[in-house]
Coordinates of N, CA and C in Angstrom, one line a residue:
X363 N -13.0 68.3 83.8 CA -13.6 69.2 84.7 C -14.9 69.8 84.1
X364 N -16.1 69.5 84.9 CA -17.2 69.8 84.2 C -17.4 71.7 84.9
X365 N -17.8 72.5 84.0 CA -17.9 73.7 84.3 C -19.7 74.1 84.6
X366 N -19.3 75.2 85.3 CA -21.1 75.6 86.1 C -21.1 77.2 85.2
X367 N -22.3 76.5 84.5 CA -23.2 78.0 83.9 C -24.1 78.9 85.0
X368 N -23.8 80.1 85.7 CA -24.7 80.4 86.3 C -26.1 80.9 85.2
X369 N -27.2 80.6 85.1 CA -27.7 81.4 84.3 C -28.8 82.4 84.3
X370 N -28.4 83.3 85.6 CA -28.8 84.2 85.5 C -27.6 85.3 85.0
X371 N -26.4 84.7 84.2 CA -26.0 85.6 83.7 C -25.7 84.9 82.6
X372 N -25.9 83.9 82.2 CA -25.8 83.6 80.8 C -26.7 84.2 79.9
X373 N -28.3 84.0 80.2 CA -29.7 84.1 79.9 C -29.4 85.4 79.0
X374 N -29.8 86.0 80.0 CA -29.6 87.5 79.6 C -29.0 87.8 78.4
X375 N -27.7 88.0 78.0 CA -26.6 88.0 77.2 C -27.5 86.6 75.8
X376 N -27.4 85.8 76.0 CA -28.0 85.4 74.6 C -29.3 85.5 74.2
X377 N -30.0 85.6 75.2 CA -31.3 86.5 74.8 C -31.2 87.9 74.3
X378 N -30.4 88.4 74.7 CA -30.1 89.8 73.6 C -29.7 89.3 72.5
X379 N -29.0 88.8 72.4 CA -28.0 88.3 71.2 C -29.3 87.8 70.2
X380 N -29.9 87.0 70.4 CA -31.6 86.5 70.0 C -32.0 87.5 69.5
X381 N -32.3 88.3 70.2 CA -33.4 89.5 69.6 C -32.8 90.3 68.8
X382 N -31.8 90.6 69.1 CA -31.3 91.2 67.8 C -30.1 91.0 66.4
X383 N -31.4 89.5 66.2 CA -31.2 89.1 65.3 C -30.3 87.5 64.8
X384 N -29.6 87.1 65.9 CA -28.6 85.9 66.0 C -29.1 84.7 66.6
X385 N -28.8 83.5 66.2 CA -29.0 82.4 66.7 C -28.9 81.8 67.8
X386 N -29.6 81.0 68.7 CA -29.2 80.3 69.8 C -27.4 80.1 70.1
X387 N -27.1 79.7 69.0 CA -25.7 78.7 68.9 C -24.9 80.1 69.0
X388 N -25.1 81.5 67.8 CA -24.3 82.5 67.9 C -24.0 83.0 69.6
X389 N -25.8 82.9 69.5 CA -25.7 83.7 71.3 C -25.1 82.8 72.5
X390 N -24.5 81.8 72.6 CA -24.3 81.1 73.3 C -22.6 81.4 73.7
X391 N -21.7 81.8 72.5 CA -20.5 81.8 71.8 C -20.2 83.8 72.2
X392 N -21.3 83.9 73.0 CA -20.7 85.7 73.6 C -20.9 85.1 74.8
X393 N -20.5 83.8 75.8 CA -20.3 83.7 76.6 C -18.9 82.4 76.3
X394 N -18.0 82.9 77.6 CA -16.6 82.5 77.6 C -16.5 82.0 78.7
X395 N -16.3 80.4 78.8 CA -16.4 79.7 77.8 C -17.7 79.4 77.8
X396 N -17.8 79.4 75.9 CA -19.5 79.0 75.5 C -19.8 77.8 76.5
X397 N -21.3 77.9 76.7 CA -22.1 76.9 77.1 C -22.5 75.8 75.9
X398 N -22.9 74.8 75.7 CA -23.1 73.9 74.7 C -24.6 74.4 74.4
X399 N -24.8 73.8 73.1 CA -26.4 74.1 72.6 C -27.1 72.9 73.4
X400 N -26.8 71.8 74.0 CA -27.4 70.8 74.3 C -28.1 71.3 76.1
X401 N -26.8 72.1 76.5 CA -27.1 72.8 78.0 C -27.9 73.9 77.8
X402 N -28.3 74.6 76.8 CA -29.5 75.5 76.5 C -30.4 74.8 76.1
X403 N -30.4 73.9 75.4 CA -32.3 73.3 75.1 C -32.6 72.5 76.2
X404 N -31.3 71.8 77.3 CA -31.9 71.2 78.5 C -32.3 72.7 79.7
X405 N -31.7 73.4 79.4 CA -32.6 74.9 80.4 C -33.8 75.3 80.1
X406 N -33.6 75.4 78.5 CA -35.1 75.9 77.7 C -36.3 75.0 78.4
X407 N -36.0 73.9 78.5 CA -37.0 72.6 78.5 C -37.3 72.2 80.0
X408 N -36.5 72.7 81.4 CA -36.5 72.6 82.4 C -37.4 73.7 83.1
X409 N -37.2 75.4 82.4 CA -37.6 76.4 83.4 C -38.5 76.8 82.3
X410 N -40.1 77.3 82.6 CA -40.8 77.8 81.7 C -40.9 79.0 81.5
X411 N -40.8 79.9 82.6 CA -40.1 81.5 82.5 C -38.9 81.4 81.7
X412 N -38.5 81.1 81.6 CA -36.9 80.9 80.7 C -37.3 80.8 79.0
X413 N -38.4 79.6 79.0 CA -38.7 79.1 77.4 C -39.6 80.2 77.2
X414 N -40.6 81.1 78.1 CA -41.0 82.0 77.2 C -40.3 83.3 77.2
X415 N -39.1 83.9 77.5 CA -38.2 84.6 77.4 C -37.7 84.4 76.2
X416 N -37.3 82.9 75.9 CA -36.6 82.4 74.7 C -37.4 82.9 73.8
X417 N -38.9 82.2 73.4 CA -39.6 82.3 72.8 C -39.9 83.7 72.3
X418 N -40.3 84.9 73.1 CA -40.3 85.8 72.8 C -38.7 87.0 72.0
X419 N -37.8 86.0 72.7 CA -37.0 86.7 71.9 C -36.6 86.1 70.5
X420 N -36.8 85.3 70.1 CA -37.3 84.3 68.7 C -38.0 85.5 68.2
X421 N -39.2 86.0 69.0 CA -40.2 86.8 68.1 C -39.8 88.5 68.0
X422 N -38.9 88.9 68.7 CA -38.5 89.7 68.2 C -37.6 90.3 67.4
X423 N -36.6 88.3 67.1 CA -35.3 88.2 66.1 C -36.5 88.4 64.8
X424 N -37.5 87.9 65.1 CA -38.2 87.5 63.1 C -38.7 89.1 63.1
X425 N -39.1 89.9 64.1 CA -39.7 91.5 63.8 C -38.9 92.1 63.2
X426 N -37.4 91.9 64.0 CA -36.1 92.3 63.6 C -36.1 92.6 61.6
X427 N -35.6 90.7 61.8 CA -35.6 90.5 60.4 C -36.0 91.2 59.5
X428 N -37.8 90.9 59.8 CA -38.8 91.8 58.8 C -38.2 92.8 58.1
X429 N -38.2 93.8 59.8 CA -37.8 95.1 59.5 C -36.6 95.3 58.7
X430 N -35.6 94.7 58.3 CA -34.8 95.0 57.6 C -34.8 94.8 56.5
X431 N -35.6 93.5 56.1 CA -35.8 93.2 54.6 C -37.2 94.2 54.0
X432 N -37.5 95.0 55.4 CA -38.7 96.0 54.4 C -37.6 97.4 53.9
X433 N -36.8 97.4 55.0 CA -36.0 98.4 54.4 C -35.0 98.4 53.5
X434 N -34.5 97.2 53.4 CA -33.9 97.0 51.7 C -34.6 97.0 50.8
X435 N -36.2 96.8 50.8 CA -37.3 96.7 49.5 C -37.0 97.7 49.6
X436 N -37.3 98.8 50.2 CA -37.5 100.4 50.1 C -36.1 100.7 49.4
X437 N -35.2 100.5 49.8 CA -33.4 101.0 49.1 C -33.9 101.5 47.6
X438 N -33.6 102.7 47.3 CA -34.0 102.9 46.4 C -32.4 102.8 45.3
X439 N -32.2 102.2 44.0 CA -31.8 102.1 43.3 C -30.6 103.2 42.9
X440 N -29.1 103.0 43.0 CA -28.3 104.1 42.8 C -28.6 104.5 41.4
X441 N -28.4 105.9 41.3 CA -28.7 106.4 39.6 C -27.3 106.3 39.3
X442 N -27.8 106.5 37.9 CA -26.4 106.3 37.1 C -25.9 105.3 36.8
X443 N -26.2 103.8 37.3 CA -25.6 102.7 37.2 C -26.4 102.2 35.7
X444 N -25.0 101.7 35.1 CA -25.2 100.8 33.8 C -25.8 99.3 33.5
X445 N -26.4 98.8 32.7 CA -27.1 97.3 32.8 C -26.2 96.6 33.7
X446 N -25.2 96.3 33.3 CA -24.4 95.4 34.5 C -24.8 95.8 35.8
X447 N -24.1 96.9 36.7 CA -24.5 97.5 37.0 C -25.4 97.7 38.1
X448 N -26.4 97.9 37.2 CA -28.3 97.3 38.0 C -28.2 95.9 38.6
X449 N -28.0 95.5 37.2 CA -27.5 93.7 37.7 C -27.4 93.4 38.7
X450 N -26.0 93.8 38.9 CA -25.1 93.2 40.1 C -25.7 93.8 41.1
X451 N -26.1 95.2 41.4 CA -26.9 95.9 43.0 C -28.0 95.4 42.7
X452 N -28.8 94.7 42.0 CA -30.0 93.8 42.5 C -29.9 92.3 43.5
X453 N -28.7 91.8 42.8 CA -28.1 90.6 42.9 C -27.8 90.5 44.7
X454 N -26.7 92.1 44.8 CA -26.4 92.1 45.9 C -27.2 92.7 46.7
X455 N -28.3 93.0 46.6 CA -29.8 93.5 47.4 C -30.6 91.7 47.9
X456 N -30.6 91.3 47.0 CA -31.4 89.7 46.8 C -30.3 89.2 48.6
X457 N -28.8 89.3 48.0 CA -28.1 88.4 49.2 C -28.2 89.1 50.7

């Protein structure tokens, strides 16, 4: 039984999911039952309002991003930590 995405309510919902911060594939999987990634790049590729919705929400996952790897550069260093220590909360700053 082949199932029907309406998607004016799919859209929506993984386009948030998009912008803040998650993948096509993630955002697809907060809909139940998921839609396939093959049925999003055939919508993406069919409706052009739709690919620049997409698109822009792409650009606001990467502003996203930015923004949070500027605010880990900024994390300032716990005091008191020993060589190891430093080490390791550098390590786990990097991941």
């Amino acid at each position: 039984m082949k199932t029907f995405y309406d998607p004016k309510i799919v859209w929506p919902t993984v386009l948030e999911a998009i912008a803040n911060g998650e993948s096509l594939t993630t955002g697809l999987t907060r809909i139940s039952p998921s839609p396939s990634y093959a049925w999003a790049k055939l919508q993406l590729r069919g409706d052009h309002a739709l690919k620049e919705a997409y698109q822009q929400a792409v650009e606001d996952r990467a502003d996203r991003l930015a923004e949070e790897l500027m605010e880990l550069a900024d994390t300032p260093m716990p005091e008191g930590l020993d060589g190891p220590s430093k080490s390791a909360w550098v390590q786990q700053m990097r991941l």
